[in-house]
């Protein structure tokens, strides 16, 4: 079990700039993962296997993309008891992201705002890190690789970036996530529109078939969407997912809405809001998706999970699996076990 309670380290981290605290945590985790000092944060994984999209997940609780953009700490995160981990978003070329400061805490609402902008070291460095990871996957953990477009790539050329990333990650992924829902890359969410999404998914599914034939393995491909979609938009996305034979959907990314945090310090910062305020908007989209997609179509629910009860609400809304991100920052690794136990059959 973890030797240092998160309650002791959180005040130190929350006394720092949010992005600096994030980087310090990742650096220490990268340094000590797969060593004896990993016991400082490790805990047993809850055994609750479930098969989704043809993959056997050790339990229903995963790490959402965005926390480990470069795939540096897959094994370190795995030691917290996650059944699956998603890393990225990776872009073909390295990019610095948006100007700092670009991450803000709203502790009164257990929330964050970020406008990081797909800051990452690029596809080659990402794949090198993924290939170095060993203990998490050796223990049966499932690894998702999340792909996006470079900020400098015009939106009309976005498909080329996604295809380049798919070519790179496909041999190394248990599943691939196509991220078109970050609010922090200009025009990215335009790819959720009817015609653009149809073209992008058509190209990706065709390339996936070529890769599958060449490599002799079929890797599930999921689409990650935003919570800021109306009923008609969700209906169109669901129809497009089915039309192209996509393997699943992840709902949802961060929100650009600010209703739940009005008047709080940093509430007016540009970027995506995550944490407790996104729980219900995310669950609303999950319910709409399940109604449109029917039983059996894989849905991963993410957004606002800060307790075991929150995790259960995602499953009740129609999700098959649940991911954490901001909740982990506020609650620490105990949340992983609490959520997994809450969902255990």
Tab-separated table of C-alpha atoms in Angstrom:
chain	number	residue	atom	x	y	z
A	1	UNK	CA	0.000	0.000	0.000
A	2	UNK	CA	1.018	3.647	-0.438
A	3	UNK	CA	3.328	4.690	2.393
A	4	UNK	CA	2.792	8.478	2.100
A	5	UNK	CA	-0.867	9.580	2.287
A	6	UNK	CA	-1.747	12.070	-0.448
A	7	UNK	CA	-3.214	14.333	2.245
A	8	UNK	CA	0.386	15.076	3.330
A	9	UNK	CA	1.789	15.884	-0.114
A	10	UNK	CA	-1.205	17.715	-1.581
A	11	UNK	CA	-0.705	20.970	0.431
A	12	UNK	CA	2.872	21.175	-0.879
A	13	UNK	CA	1.795	20.602	-4.482
A	14	UNK	CA	-1.185	22.963	-4.190
A	15	UNK	CA	1.200	25.643	-2.902
A	16	UNK	CA	2.964	25.558	-6.272
A	17	UNK	CA	1.947	26.771	-9.705
A	18	UNK	CA	-0.356	24.028	-11.072
A	19	UNK	CA	1.762	23.207	-14.104
A	20	UNK	CA	4.978	23.245	-12.064
A	21	UNK	CA	3.391	20.828	-9.569
A	22	UNK	CA	2.259	18.636	-12.451
A	23	UNK	CA	5.739	18.508	-13.965
A	24	UNK	CA	7.422	17.850	-10.610
A	25	UNK	CA	5.050	14.938	-9.941
A	26	UNK	CA	5.714	13.398	-13.361
A	27	UNK	CA	9.482	13.841	-13.025
A	28	UNK	CA	9.552	12.060	-9.661
A	29	UNK	CA	7.247	9.323	-10.875
A	30	UNK	CA	9.394	8.796	-13.988
A	31	UNK	CA	12.495	8.610	-11.806
A	32	UNK	CA	11.123	6.085	-9.326
A	33	UNK	CA	8.743	3.924	-11.386
A	34	UNK	CA	9.761	0.264	-11.484
A	35	UNK	CA	12.017	0.765	-8.448
A	36	UNK	CA	11.435	-0.066	-4.786
A	37	UNK	CA	10.447	3.578	-4.199
A	38	UNK	CA	7.347	3.044	-6.326
A	39	UNK	CA	5.817	1.718	-3.103
A	40	UNK	CA	5.409	5.379	-2.072
A	41	UNK	CA	2.289	5.596	-4.224
A	42	UNK	CA	1.479	2.030	-5.298
A	43	UNK	CA	-1.583	0.039	-4.254
A	44	UNK	CA	-3.094	-3.295	-5.289
A	45	UNK	CA	-5.220	-3.286	-8.431
A	46	UNK	CA	-8.882	-4.181	-7.870
A	47	UNK	CA	-9.585	-7.362	-9.820
A	48	UNK	CA	-12.813	-6.839	-11.759
A	49	UNK	CA	-12.201	-7.967	-15.356
A	50	UNK	CA	-14.541	-6.881	-18.137
A	51	UNK	CA	-14.321	-7.253	-21.901
A	52	UNK	CA	-15.036	-4.109	-23.945
A	53	UNK	CA	-14.328	-3.639	-27.667
A	54	UNK	CA	-12.727	-7.075	-27.676
A	55	UNK	CA	-10.185	-6.086	-24.998
A	56	UNK	CA	-9.995	-7.626	-21.525
A	57	UNK	CA	-9.713	-4.777	-19.012
A	58	UNK	CA	-8.508	-5.824	-15.514
A	59	UNK	CA	-11.027	-3.356	-14.053
A	60	UNK	CA	-13.279	-0.533	-15.234
A	61	UNK	CA	-11.210	2.451	-14.023
A	62	UNK	CA	-8.697	4.146	-16.317
A	63	UNK	CA	-6.385	7.138	-16.437
A	64	UNK	CA	-7.632	9.706	-18.953
A	65	UNK	CA	-5.394	11.213	-21.624
A	66	UNK	CA	-3.757	14.568	-20.962
A	67	UNK	CA	-2.021	13.881	-17.663
A	68	UNK	CA	0.895	12.005	-19.270
A	69	UNK	CA	1.072	13.574	-22.722
A	70	UNK	CA	4.458	12.049	-23.582
A	71	UNK	CA	3.879	8.549	-22.186
A	72	UNK	CA	6.664	8.995	-19.627
A	73	UNK	CA	5.045	7.376	-16.582
A	74	UNK	CA	2.875	4.526	-17.863
A	75	UNK	CA	4.303	2.061	-15.346
A	76	UNK	CA	4.218	4.596	-12.507
A	77	UNK	CA	0.557	5.348	-13.101
A	78	UNK	CA	-0.147	1.652	-13.501
A	79	UNK	CA	1.110	1.085	-9.951
A	80	UNK	CA	-1.878	3.086	-8.676
A	81	UNK	CA	-4.207	0.244	-9.663
A	82	UNK	CA	-5.642	1.464	-12.958
A	83	UNK	CA	-7.119	-1.166	-15.252
A	84	UNK	CA	-6.198	0.930	-18.265
A	85	UNK	CA	-4.151	4.015	-19.029
A	86	UNK	CA	-4.488	6.438	-21.921
A	87	UNK	CA	-1.502	8.639	-22.787
A	88	UNK	CA	-1.168	11.593	-25.175
A	89	UNK	CA	-2.480	13.605	-26.908
A	90	UNK	CA	0.500	13.200	-29.239
A	91	UNK	CA	0.969	15.219	-32.439
A	92	UNK	CA	3.260	14.360	-35.374
A	93	UNK	CA	5.794	17.062	-34.505
A	94	UNK	CA	6.860	18.398	-31.109
A	95	UNK	CA	5.150	21.633	-30.079
A	96	UNK	CA	5.317	23.878	-26.998
A	97	UNK	CA	1.585	24.434	-26.619
A	98	UNK	CA	0.039	27.727	-25.571
A	99	UNK	CA	1.794	30.508	-23.606
A	100	UNK	CA	2.074	30.118	-19.825
A	101	UNK	CA	0.369	30.394	-17.383
A	102	UNK	CA	-2.108	27.922	-18.859
A	103	UNK	CA	-3.378	25.820	-15.953
A	104	UNK	CA	-5.515	27.119	-13.091
A	105	UNK	CA	-7.050	25.500	-9.992
A	106	UNK	CA	-10.581	26.234	-8.784
A	107	UNK	CA	-10.471	24.312	-5.480
A	108	UNK	CA	-13.856	25.593	-4.270
A	109	UNK	CA	-15.402	23.475	-7.037
A	110	UNK	CA	-12.800	20.664	-7.264
A	111	UNK	CA	-12.063	21.896	-10.777
A	112	UNK	CA	-9.273	22.925	-13.134
A	113	UNK	CA	-9.070	25.117	-16.202
A	114	UNK	CA	-6.331	24.358	-18.705
A	115	UNK	CA	-5.353	25.704	-22.092
A	116	UNK	CA	-2.187	23.634	-22.526
A	117	UNK	CA	-2.741	23.125	-26.241
A	118	UNK	CA	-1.347	19.633	-26.946
A	119	UNK	CA	2.132	20.498	-25.613
A	120	UNK	CA	4.219	17.386	-26.303
A	121	UNK	CA	7.585	16.149	-27.528
A	122	UNK	CA	6.241	14.716	-30.786
A	123	UNK	CA	5.531	11.256	-32.132
A	124	UNK	CA	9.075	9.809	-32.152
A	125	UNK	CA	9.776	10.664	-28.487
A	126	UNK	CA	6.291	9.461	-27.501
A	127	UNK	CA	6.766	6.069	-29.163
A	128	UNK	CA	10.193	5.637	-27.546
A	129	UNK	CA	8.603	6.179	-24.120
A	130	UNK	CA	5.725	3.808	-24.878
A	131	UNK	CA	8.159	1.069	-25.883
A	132	UNK	CA	10.147	1.527	-22.646
A	133	UNK	CA	7.091	0.864	-20.482
A	134	UNK	CA	6.959	-2.742	-19.323
A	135	UNK	CA	5.421	-3.593	-15.930
A	136	UNK	CA	1.924	-2.193	-16.489
A	137	UNK	CA	1.288	-4.128	-19.678
A	138	UNK	CA	3.062	-7.224	-18.372
A	139	UNK	CA	0.483	-7.276	-15.557
A	140	UNK	CA	-2.396	-7.210	-18.045
A	141	UNK	CA	-3.010	-3.442	-18.096
A	142	UNK	CA	-4.555	-1.969	-21.253
A	143	UNK	CA	-2.804	0.980	-22.946
A	144	UNK	CA	-4.592	3.559	-25.084
A	145	UNK	CA	-2.689	6.011	-27.294
A	146	UNK	CA	-4.409	9.341	-27.998
A	147	UNK	CA	-3.678	11.228	-31.254
A	148	UNK	CA	-4.229	14.802	-32.444
A	149	UNK	CA	-3.097	17.451	-34.938
A	150	UNK	CA	-0.340	20.046	-34.716
A	151	UNK	CA	-1.478	23.601	-33.991
A	152	UNK	CA	0.247	24.932	-37.127
A	153	UNK	CA	-1.498	22.430	-39.401
A	154	UNK	CA	-4.448	24.112	-41.165
A	155	UNK	CA	-7.739	22.473	-40.222
A	156	UNK	CA	-8.331	21.466	-43.848
A	157	UNK	CA	-5.105	19.397	-43.649
A	158	UNK	CA	-5.872	17.869	-40.244
A	159	UNK	CA	-6.535	14.389	-41.651
A	160	UNK	CA	-2.897	14.054	-42.741
A	161	UNK	CA	-1.728	14.656	-39.152
A	162	UNK	CA	-4.141	12.072	-37.754
A	163	UNK	CA	-3.089	9.508	-40.367
A	164	UNK	CA	0.592	10.122	-39.600
A	165	UNK	CA	-0.051	9.585	-35.882
A	166	UNK	CA	-2.172	6.495	-36.537
A	167	UNK	CA	0.623	4.949	-38.603
A	168	UNK	CA	3.049	5.538	-35.727
A	169	UNK	CA	0.975	4.425	-32.750
A	170	UNK	CA	-0.962	1.526	-34.266
A	171	UNK	CA	1.706	-1.194	-33.745
A	172	UNK	CA	2.117	-0.209	-30.066
A	173	UNK	CA	-1.465	0.477	-28.894
A	174	UNK	CA	-4.118	-1.704	-27.312
A	175	UNK	CA	-6.554	0.957	-28.546
A	176	UNK	CA	-6.222	4.316	-30.317
A	177	UNK	CA	-8.218	7.456	-29.449
A	178	UNK	CA	-8.875	10.169	-32.025
A	179	UNK	CA	-9.079	13.467	-30.121
A	180	UNK	CA	-11.159	16.086	-31.943
A	181	UNK	CA	-12.604	17.716	-28.838
A	182	UNK	CA	-9.902	19.754	-27.082
A	183	UNK	CA	-10.966	23.423	-26.918
A	184	UNK	CA	-7.327	24.535	-26.842
A	185	UNK	CA	-6.284	23.945	-30.470
A	186	UNK	CA	-7.817	26.496	-32.840
A	187	UNK	CA	-10.743	25.137	-34.895
A	188	UNK	CA	-10.174	21.552	-33.672
A	189	UNK	CA	-13.762	21.100	-32.518
A	190	UNK	CA	-14.919	21.969	-36.058
A	191	UNK	CA	-13.926	18.366	-36.864
A	192	UNK	CA	-16.981	17.255	-34.860
A	193	UNK	CA	-19.264	18.727	-37.546
A	194	UNK	CA	-21.114	16.383	-39.910
A	195	UNK	CA	-19.078	16.646	-43.119
A	196	UNK	CA	-15.645	17.073	-41.498
A	197	UNK	CA	-16.153	14.116	-39.135
A	198	UNK	CA	-17.396	11.913	-41.964
A	199	UNK	CA	-14.275	12.651	-44.017
A	200	UNK	CA	-11.851	12.213	-41.114
A	201	UNK	CA	-13.306	8.935	-39.858
A	202	UNK	CA	-13.582	7.567	-43.390
A	203	UNK	CA	-9.868	8.164	-43.974
A	204	UNK	CA	-8.854	6.775	-40.575
A	205	UNK	CA	-10.954	3.611	-40.865
A	206	UNK	CA	-9.529	2.951	-44.335
A	207	UNK	CA	-5.970	3.365	-43.019
A	208	UNK	CA	-6.775	1.184	-40.006
A	209	UNK	CA	-7.877	-1.622	-42.345
A	210	UNK	CA	-4.579	-1.362	-44.237
A	211	UNK	CA	-2.552	-1.414	-41.012
A	212	UNK	CA	-4.561	-4.331	-39.641
A	213	UNK	CA	-3.946	-6.370	-42.783
A	214	UNK	CA	-0.244	-5.546	-42.808
A	215	UNK	CA	0.415	-6.156	-39.116
A	216	UNK	CA	-2.043	-8.998	-38.562
A	217	UNK	CA	-3.808	-7.343	-35.621
A	218	UNK	CA	-6.918	-5.204	-35.362
A	219	UNK	CA	-6.603	-2.350	-32.857
A	220	UNK	CA	-9.867	-0.752	-31.667
A	221	UNK	CA	-10.247	2.944	-32.514
A	222	UNK	CA	-12.301	5.318	-30.350
A	223	UNK	CA	-13.430	8.916	-30.875
A	224	UNK	CA	-13.239	11.462	-28.034
A	225	UNK	CA	-15.940	14.130	-28.090
A	226	UNK	CA	-16.845	17.303	-26.188
A	227	UNK	CA	-19.564	17.832	-23.558
A	228	UNK	CA	-20.692	21.044	-25.275
A	229	UNK	CA	-22.841	19.310	-27.896
A	230	UNK	CA	-26.600	19.563	-28.354
A	231	UNK	CA	-28.894	16.613	-28.997
A	232	UNK	CA	-28.775	16.963	-32.775
A	233	UNK	CA	-24.967	17.099	-32.796
A	234	UNK	CA	-24.731	13.967	-30.634
A	235	UNK	CA	-27.200	12.225	-32.926
A	236	UNK	CA	-25.089	13.038	-36.005
A	237	UNK	CA	-21.889	11.886	-34.275
A	238	UNK	CA	-23.534	8.613	-33.201
A	239	UNK	CA	-24.738	7.957	-36.745
A	240	UNK	CA	-21.270	8.707	-38.142
A	241	UNK	CA	-19.613	6.379	-35.618
A	242	UNK	CA	-21.912	3.554	-36.691
A	243	UNK	CA	-21.568	4.340	-40.406
A	244	UNK	CA	-17.782	3.972	-40.287
A	245	UNK	CA	-17.717	1.016	-37.909
A	246	UNK	CA	-15.807	2.837	-35.166
A	247	UNK	CA	-15.091	0.676	-32.126
A	248	UNK	CA	-16.133	3.065	-29.374
A	249	UNK	CA	-16.523	6.631	-28.127
A	250	UNK	CA	-15.069	8.530	-25.164
A	251	UNK	CA	-17.385	11.078	-23.560
A	252	UNK	CA	-16.254	13.648	-22.715
A	253	UNK	CA	-13.400	16.122	-22.920
A	254	UNK	CA	-13.360	19.417	-20.969
A	255	UNK	CA	-16.095	22.044	-21.264
A	256	UNK	CA	-15.962	25.680	-22.379
A	257	UNK	CA	-19.068	26.441	-20.255
A	258	UNK	CA	-18.540	28.447	-17.054
A	259	UNK	CA	-22.015	28.423	-15.473
A	260	UNK	CA	-20.912	26.248	-12.541
A	261	UNK	CA	-17.893	28.373	-11.588
A	262	UNK	CA	-19.070	31.948	-12.182
A	263	UNK	CA	-17.532	34.473	-9.829
A	264	UNK	CA	-14.660	32.250	-8.685
A	265	UNK	CA	-11.012	33.274	-9.090
A	266	UNK	CA	-9.748	32.173	-12.545
A	267	UNK	CA	-13.283	31.305	-13.701
A	268	UNK	CA	-12.944	33.596	-16.723
A	269	UNK	CA	-9.650	32.106	-17.924
A	270	UNK	CA	-9.826	30.711	-21.450
A	271	UNK	CA	-9.513	26.947	-21.818
A	272	UNK	CA	-11.264	23.739	-20.901
A	273	UNK	CA	-12.928	23.316	-17.498
A	274	UNK	CA	-12.584	19.874	-15.902
A	275	UNK	CA	-13.455	18.333	-12.563
A	276	UNK	CA	-16.707	18.210	-10.595
A	277	UNK	CA	-18.626	20.757	-12.756
A	278	UNK	CA	-18.302	18.475	-15.804
A	279	UNK	CA	-19.913	15.420	-14.174
A	280	UNK	CA	-23.485	16.115	-15.264
A	281	UNK	CA	-22.711	17.615	-18.714
A	282	UNK	CA	-20.613	14.527	-19.445
A	283	UNK	CA	-23.309	12.171	-18.137
A	284	UNK	CA	-25.897	13.954	-20.310
A	285	UNK	CA	-23.829	13.235	-23.439
A	286	UNK	CA	-23.294	9.615	-22.325
A	287	UNK	CA	-27.061	9.140	-21.922
A	288	UNK	CA	-27.723	10.633	-25.366
A	289	UNK	CA	-25.031	8.452	-26.950
A	290	UNK	CA	-26.355	5.273	-25.359
A	291	UNK	CA	-29.873	6.064	-26.560
A	292	UNK	CA	-28.602	6.575	-30.114
A	293	UNK	CA	-25.992	3.803	-30.242
A	294	UNK	CA	-28.000	1.118	-28.483
A	295	UNK	CA	-26.730	-1.598	-26.172
A	296	UNK	CA	-23.301	-3.055	-26.815
A	297	UNK	CA	-21.541	-0.074	-28.406
A	298	UNK	CA	-18.506	0.711	-26.181
A	299	UNK	CA	-18.655	4.034	-24.309
A	300	UNK	CA	-15.929	5.274	-21.961
A	301	UNK	CA	-17.214	7.894	-19.526
A	302	UNK	CA	-14.906	10.644	-18.290
A	303	UNK	CA	-15.510	13.972	-16.597
A	304	UNK	CA	-16.042	14.935	-12.984
A	305	UNK	CA	-15.357	11.642	-11.203
A	306	UNK	CA	-14.280	12.544	-7.657
A	307	UNK	CA	-15.828	9.604	-5.766
A	308	UNK	CA	-16.985	6.051	-6.140
A	309	UNK	CA	-20.539	7.350	-6.408
A	310	UNK	CA	-19.542	9.616	-9.309
A	311	UNK	CA	-18.024	6.595	-11.055
A	312	UNK	CA	-21.289	4.683	-10.581
A	313	UNK	CA	-23.220	7.583	-12.111
A	314	UNK	CA	-21.186	7.209	-15.316
A	315	UNK	CA	-22.095	3.517	-15.570
A	316	UNK	CA	-25.731	4.320	-14.769
A	317	UNK	CA	-25.719	6.881	-17.603
A	318	UNK	CA	-24.604	4.169	-20.017
A	319	UNK	CA	-20.807	4.005	-19.897
A	320	UNK	CA	-18.957	0.677	-19.901
A	321	UNK	CA	-15.711	2.051	-18.449
A	322	UNK	CA	-14.704	5.177	-16.513
A	323	UNK	CA	-11.647	7.426	-16.656
A	324	UNK	CA	-10.188	9.849	-14.091
A	325	UNK	CA	-8.003	12.932	-14.408
A	326	UNK	CA	-8.866	16.001	-12.300
A	327	UNK	CA	-10.242	13.791	-9.544
A	328	UNK	CA	-6.824	12.180	-9.235
A	329	UNK	CA	-5.263	15.619	-8.680
A	330	UNK	CA	-7.736	16.475	-5.922
A	331	UNK	CA	-8.075	13.046	-4.300
A	332	UNK	CA	-4.842	11.209	-5.135
A	333	UNK	CA	-4.442	7.489	-5.834
A	334	UNK	CA	-7.028	6.388	-3.197
A	335	UNK	CA	-9.681	7.525	-5.689
A	336	UNK	CA	-8.563	4.839	-8.148
A	337	UNK	CA	-9.263	2.068	-5.670
A	338	UNK	CA	-12.461	3.694	-4.364
A	339	UNK	CA	-13.877	3.987	-7.896
A	340	UNK	CA	-12.828	0.461	-8.879
A	341	UNK	CA	-14.400	-1.001	-5.720
A	342	UNK	CA	-17.597	0.973	-6.342
A	343	UNK	CA	-17.895	-0.536	-9.821
A	344	UNK	CA	-16.828	-4.052	-8.871
A	345	UNK	CA	-19.307	-6.798	-9.774
